[in-house]
Structure formats: structure tokens, C-alpha cells
Short mmCIF file of C-alpha atoms and ligand atoms in Angstrom, two decimals:
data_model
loop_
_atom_site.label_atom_id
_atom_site.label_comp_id
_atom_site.label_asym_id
_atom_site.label_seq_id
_atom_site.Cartn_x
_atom_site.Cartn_y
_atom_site.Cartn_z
CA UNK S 167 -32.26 -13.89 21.98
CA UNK S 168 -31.77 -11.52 24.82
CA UNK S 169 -28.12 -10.87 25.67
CA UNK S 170 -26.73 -13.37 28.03
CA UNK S 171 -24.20 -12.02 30.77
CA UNK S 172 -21.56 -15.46 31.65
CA UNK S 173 -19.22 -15.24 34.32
CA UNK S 174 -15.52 -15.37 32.24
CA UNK S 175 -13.71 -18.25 32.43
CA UNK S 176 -10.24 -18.20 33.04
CA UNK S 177 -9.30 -21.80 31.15
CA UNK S 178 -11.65 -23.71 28.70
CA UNK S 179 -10.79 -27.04 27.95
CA UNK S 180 -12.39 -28.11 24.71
CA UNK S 181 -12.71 -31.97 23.96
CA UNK S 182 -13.62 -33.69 21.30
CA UNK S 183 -13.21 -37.96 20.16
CA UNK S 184 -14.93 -40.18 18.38
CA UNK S 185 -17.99 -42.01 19.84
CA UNK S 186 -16.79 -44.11 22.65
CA UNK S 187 -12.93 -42.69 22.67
CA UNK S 188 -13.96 -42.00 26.23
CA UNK S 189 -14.64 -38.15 26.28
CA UNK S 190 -16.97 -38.14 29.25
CA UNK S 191 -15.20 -40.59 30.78
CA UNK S 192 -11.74 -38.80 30.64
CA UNK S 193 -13.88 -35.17 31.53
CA UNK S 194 -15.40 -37.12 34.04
CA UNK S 195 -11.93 -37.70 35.68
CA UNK S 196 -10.95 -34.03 35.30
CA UNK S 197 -14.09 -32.56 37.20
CA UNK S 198 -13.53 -35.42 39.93
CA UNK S 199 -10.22 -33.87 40.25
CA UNK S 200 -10.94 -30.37 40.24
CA UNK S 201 -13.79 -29.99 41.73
CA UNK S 202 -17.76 -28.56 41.58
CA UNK S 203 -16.68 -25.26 42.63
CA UNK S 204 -13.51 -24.66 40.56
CA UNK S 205 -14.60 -26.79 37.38
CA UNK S 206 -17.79 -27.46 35.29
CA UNK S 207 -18.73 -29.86 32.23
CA UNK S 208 -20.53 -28.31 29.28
CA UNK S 209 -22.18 -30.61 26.70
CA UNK S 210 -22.79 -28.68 23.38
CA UNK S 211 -24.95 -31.23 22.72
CA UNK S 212 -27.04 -30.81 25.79
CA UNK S 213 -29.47 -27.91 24.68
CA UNK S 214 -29.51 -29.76 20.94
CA UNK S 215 -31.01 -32.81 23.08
CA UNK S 216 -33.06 -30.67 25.19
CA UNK S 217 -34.97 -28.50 22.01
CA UNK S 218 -35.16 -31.81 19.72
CA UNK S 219 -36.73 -34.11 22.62
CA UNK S 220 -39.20 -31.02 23.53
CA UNK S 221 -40.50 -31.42 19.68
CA UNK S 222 -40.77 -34.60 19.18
CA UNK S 223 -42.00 -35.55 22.57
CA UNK S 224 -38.89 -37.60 24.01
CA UNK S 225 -37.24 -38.54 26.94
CA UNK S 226 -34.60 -35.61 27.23
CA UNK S 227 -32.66 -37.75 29.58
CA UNK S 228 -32.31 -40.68 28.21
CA UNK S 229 -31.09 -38.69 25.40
CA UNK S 230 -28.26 -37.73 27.36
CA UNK S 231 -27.49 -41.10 28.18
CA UNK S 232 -25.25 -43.38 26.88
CA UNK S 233 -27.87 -45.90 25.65
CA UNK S 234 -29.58 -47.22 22.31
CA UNK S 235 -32.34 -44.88 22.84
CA UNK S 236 -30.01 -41.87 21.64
CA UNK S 237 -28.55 -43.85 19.04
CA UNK S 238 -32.31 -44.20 17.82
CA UNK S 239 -32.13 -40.29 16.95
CA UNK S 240 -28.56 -39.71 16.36
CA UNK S 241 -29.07 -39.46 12.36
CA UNK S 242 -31.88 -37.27 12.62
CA UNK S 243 -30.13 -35.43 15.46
CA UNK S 244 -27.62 -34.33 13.83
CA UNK S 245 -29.64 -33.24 10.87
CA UNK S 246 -31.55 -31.31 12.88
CA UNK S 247 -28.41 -29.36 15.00
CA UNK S 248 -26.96 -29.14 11.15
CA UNK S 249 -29.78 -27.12 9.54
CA UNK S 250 -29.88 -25.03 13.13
CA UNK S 251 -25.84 -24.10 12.64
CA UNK S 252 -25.94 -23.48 9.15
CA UNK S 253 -27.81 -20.33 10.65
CA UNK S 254 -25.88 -19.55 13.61
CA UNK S 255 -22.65 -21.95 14.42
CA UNK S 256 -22.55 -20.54 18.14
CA UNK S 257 -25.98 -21.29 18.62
CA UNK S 258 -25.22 -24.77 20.58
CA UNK S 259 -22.12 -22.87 22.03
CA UNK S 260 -24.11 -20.23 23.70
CA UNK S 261 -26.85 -21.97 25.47
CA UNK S 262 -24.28 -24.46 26.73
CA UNK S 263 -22.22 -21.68 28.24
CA UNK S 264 -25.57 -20.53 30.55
CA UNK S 265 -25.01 -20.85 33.82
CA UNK S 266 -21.18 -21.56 34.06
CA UNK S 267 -19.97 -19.51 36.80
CA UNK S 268 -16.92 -21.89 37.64
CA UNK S 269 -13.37 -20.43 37.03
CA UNK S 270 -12.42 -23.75 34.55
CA UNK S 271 -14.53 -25.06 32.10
CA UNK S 272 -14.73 -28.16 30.49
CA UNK S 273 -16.26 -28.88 26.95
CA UNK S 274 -16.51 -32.37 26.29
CA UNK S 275 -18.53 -32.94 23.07
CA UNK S 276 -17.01 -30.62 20.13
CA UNK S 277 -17.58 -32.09 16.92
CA UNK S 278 -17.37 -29.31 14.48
CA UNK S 279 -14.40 -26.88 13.58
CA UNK S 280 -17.15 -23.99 14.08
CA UNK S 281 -17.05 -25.45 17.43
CA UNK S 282 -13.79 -24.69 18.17
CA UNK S 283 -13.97 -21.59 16.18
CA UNK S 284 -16.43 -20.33 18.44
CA UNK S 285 -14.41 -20.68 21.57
CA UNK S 286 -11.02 -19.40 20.13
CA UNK S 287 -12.77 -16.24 19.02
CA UNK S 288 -14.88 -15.59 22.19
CA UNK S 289 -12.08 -16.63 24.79
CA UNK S 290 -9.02 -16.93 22.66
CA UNK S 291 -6.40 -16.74 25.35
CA UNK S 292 -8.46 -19.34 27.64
CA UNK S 293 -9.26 -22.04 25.11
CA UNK S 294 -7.21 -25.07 25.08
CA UNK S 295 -8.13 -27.68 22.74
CA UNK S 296 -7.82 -31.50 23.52
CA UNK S 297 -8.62 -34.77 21.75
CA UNK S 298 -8.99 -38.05 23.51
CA UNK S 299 -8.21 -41.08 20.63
CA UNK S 300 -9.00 -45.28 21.16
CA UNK S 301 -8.48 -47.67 19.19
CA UNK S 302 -11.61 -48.86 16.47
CA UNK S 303 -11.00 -52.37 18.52
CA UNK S 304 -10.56 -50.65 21.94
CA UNK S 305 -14.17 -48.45 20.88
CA UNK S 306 -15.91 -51.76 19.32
CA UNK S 307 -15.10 -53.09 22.99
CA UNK S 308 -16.72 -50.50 24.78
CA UNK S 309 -20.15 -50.85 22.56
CA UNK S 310 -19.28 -49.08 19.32
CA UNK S 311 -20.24 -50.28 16.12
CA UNK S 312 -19.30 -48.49 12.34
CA UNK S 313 -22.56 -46.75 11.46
CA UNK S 314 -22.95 -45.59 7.88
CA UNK S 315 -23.80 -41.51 7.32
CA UNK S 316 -22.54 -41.03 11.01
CA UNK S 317 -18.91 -42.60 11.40
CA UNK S 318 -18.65 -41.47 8.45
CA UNK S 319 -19.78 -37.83 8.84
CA UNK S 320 -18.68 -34.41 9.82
CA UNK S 321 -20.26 -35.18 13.40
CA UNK S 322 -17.74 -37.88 13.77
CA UNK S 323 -15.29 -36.26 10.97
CA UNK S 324 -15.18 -32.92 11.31
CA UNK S 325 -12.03 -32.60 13.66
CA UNK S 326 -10.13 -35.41 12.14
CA UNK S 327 -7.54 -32.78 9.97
CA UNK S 328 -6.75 -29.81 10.14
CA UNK S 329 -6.74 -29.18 13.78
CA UNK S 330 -3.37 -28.34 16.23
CA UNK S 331 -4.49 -30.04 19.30
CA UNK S 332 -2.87 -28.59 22.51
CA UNK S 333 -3.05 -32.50 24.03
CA UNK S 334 -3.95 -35.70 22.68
CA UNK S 335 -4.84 -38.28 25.74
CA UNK S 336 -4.60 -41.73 24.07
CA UNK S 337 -7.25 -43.36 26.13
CA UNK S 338 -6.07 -46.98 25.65
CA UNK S 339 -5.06 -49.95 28.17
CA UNK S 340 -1.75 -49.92 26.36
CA UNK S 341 -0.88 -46.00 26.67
CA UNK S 342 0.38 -44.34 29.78
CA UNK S 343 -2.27 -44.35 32.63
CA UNK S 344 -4.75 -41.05 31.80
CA UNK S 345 -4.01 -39.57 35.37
CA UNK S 346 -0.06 -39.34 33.90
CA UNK S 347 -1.58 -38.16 30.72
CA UNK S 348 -4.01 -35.79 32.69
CA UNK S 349 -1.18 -34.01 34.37
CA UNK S 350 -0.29 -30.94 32.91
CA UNK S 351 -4.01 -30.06 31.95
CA UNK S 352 -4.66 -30.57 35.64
CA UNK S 353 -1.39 -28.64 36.82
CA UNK S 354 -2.66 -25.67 34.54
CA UNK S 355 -5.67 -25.51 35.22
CA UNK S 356 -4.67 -25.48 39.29
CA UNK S 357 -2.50 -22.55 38.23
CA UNK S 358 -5.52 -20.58 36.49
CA UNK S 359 -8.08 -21.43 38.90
CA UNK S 360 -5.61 -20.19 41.84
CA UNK S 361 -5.25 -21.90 45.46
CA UNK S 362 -8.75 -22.82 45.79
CA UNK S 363 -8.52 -25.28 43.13
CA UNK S 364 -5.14 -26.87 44.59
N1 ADP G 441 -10.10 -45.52 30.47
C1 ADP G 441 -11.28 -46.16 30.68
N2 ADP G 441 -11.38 -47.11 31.63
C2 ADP G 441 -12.56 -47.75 31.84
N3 ADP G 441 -13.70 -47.52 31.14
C3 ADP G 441 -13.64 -46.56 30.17
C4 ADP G 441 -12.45 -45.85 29.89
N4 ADP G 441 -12.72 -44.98 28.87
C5 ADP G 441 -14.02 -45.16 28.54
N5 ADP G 441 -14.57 -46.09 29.32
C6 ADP G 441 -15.97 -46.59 29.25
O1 ADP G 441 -16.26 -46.77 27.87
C7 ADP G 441 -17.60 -46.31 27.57
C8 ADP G 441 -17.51 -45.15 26.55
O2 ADP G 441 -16.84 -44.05 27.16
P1 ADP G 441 -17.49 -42.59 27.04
O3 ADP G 441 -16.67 -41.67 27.90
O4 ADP G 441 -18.96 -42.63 27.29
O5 ADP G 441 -17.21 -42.27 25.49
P2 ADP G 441 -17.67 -41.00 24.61
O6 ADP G 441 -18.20 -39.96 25.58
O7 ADP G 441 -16.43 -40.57 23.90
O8 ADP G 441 -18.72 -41.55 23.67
C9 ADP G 441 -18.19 -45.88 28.90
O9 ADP G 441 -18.91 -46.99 29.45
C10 ADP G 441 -16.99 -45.58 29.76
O10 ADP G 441 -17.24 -45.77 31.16
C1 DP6 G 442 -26.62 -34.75 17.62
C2 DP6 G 442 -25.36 -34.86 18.43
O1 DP6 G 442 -25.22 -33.74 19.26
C3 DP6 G 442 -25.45 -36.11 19.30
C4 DP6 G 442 -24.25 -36.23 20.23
O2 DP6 G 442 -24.57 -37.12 21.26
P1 DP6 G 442 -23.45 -37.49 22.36
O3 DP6 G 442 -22.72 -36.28 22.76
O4 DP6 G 442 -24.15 -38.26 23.41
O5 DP6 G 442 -22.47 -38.41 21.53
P2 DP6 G 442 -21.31 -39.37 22.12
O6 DP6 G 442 -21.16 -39.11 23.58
O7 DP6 G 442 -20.08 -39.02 21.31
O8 DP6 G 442 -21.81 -40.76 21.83
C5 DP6 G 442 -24.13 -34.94 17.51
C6 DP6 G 442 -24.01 -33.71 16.61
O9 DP6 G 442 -23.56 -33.89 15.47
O10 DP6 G 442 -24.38 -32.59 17.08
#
């Protein structure tokens, strides 16, 4: 793969949740916040989506949606990104990095600790790492159900131990509301991004 030359971040937020914890919806808020100029999203699983649909032959945006269709091919989907990073674990990492010429990045979909590992050894001094946790009940409300050899998977599993989060949001109607929770990742990342981003 020919060398790709990326603009350096100065702050990478890396998320990661459970299905329906509310990780786009929480990133969402972030890059409303920030801004298009100061702050982008990066979906690791955006280029998986993109390569699988082109083979098969499906709808590469509905993929990306938030749907049934996706849950159709989540199973094989993550077979298929498995067998891919058992080759190269930055492999996702690096095509979802092209293009990213904002000062504050946002990944919202890490799954795997290679995932993280990734980051902290390409940008160790600008990765910050950040969960966002619900409820099962609060998730089961927002359209989750337990599915066998996924919930129940590294894809789901794989950050569940081990990991020192820099910031857990609790994304719950109980817990503090997630601009309060939000504050000191947006205060940093205001400071790194410098006045433009104020
Ligand atoms: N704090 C919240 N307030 C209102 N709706 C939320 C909140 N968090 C998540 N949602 C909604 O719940 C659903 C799942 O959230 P989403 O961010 O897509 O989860 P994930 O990306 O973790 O699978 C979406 O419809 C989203 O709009
Ligand atoms: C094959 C996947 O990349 C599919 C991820 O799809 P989404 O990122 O859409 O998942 P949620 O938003 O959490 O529901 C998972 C993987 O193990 O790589």
C-alpha cells in the first residue's frame, strides 16, 4: 500500500461502547460542539463496510446506518474484518485516518485492544481513550437485543477488561447530563486545537 502522508493530529479521542451505549450519538455531540474545521469523526468500521459491501454487492450506506440491514451482515462482518486483522491490526486504522486534516480527531467505533494499540503507538501523546456505558435496559430501549456469537464476542468484548479509560461518559437518563460529562474532553480539546476551536 503506498505510503500515506496524514496531517498530525494534535488530540485523538478514541471511543468505544457496546452496541447502542450511544457512541455516535455522544461523538455526534462533540463534533456539533467543536466544529467541521477543528474536529472530525473517524469510523474504523467505515472502510471494513466500504471493501465488504464492494464484494458482495451491497448497499455501502445502508451499511453505515443504524438499521436491520447492517445487522443482516454483522456476523459475517466481523468475520471478515477478523481474518483481515489477524494480518495487519492497523489495517482498519489506517484507511480510516485518510483524509483527516482537522487538528482533533474523533474515533468513535474501537472495538479491539489492537485498536487502541494502534493509536497509542502511532500518536501516543495525543490519544485519549474514552468509553461511553448504558444500561442493558437503557440499550434494549433504544433497539438492542442480546445476540448470540456477537454480544458475546470480542467485537462487543474486547474492551470490557483490561483497559484504563481516560473518561467513562455514563450515557443514561439517570447520570449527570452528557454536556456536564462532556466538559473536560471539550475544554481539552479547545486547549489543543488553540483559539480557533474556542
Ligand atoms: N443520550 C441520548 N439521548 C437521546 N437519544 C440517545 C441518547 N444516546 C443514544 N441515543 C439514541 O439511541 C440510539 C443508539 O445510539 P447510537 O449512538 O447509535 O449507539 P451506538 O453508536 O453506540 O450503537 C440512537 O437512535 C441514538 O439517537
Ligand atoms: C464489523 C463491524 O465493524 C461492524 C460495526 O458496525 P457499527 O460500527 O455500525 O456498530 P454499532 O454502531 O456499534 O452498532 C464490527 C467489527 O467487529 O469490526
Amino acid at each position: 500500500m503506498a505510503t500515506m502522508v496524514v496531517a498530525k493530529p494534535k488530540l485523538i479521542f478514541v471511543f468505544s461502547g457496546k452496541r447502542k451505549s450511544g457512541k455516535d450519538y455522544v461523538t455526534g455531540l462533540i463534533h456539533e460542539r467543536l466544529g467541521s474545521e477543528v474536529c472530525c469523526i473517524l469510523r474504523l468500521s467505515a472502510p471494513l463496510k466500504e471493501q465488504y459491501a464492494r464484494e458482495r454487492g451491497l448497499d455501502f450506506e445502508e451499511l453505515l446506518g443504524s438499521g436491520q440491514y447492517k445487522e443482516q451482515y454483522r456476523a459475517d462482518m466481523i468475520a471478515w474484518g477478523e481474518r483481515r486483522r489477524e494480518q495487519d491490526p492497523g489495517f482498519f486504522c489506517r484507511l480510516a485516518q485518510r483524509g483527516a486534516t482537522q487538528p482533533i480527531w474523533i474515533v468513535s467505533d474501537a472495538r479491539r485492544l489492537s485498536d487502541l494499540q494502534w493509536f497509542w503507538t502511532e500518536y501516543p501523546s495525543q490519544t485519549r481513550c474514552v468509553r461511553v456505558e448504558a444500561s442493558e435496559l437503557t440499550r434494549q430501549k433504544r433497539g438492542w437485543e442480546f445476540t448470540p456469537g456477537i454480544d458475546d464476542a470480542e467485537s462487543e468484548c474486547g474492551l470490557d477488561h483490561g483497559v484504563n479509560f481516560d473518561w467513562v461518559i455514563h450515557n443514561e437518563e439517570d447520570a449527570p447530563p452528557l454536556e456536564e460529562q462532556l466538559q473536560a474532553l471539550l475544554l481539552l480539546a479547545q486547549e489543543k486545537a488553540g483559539p480557533e476551536a474556542s
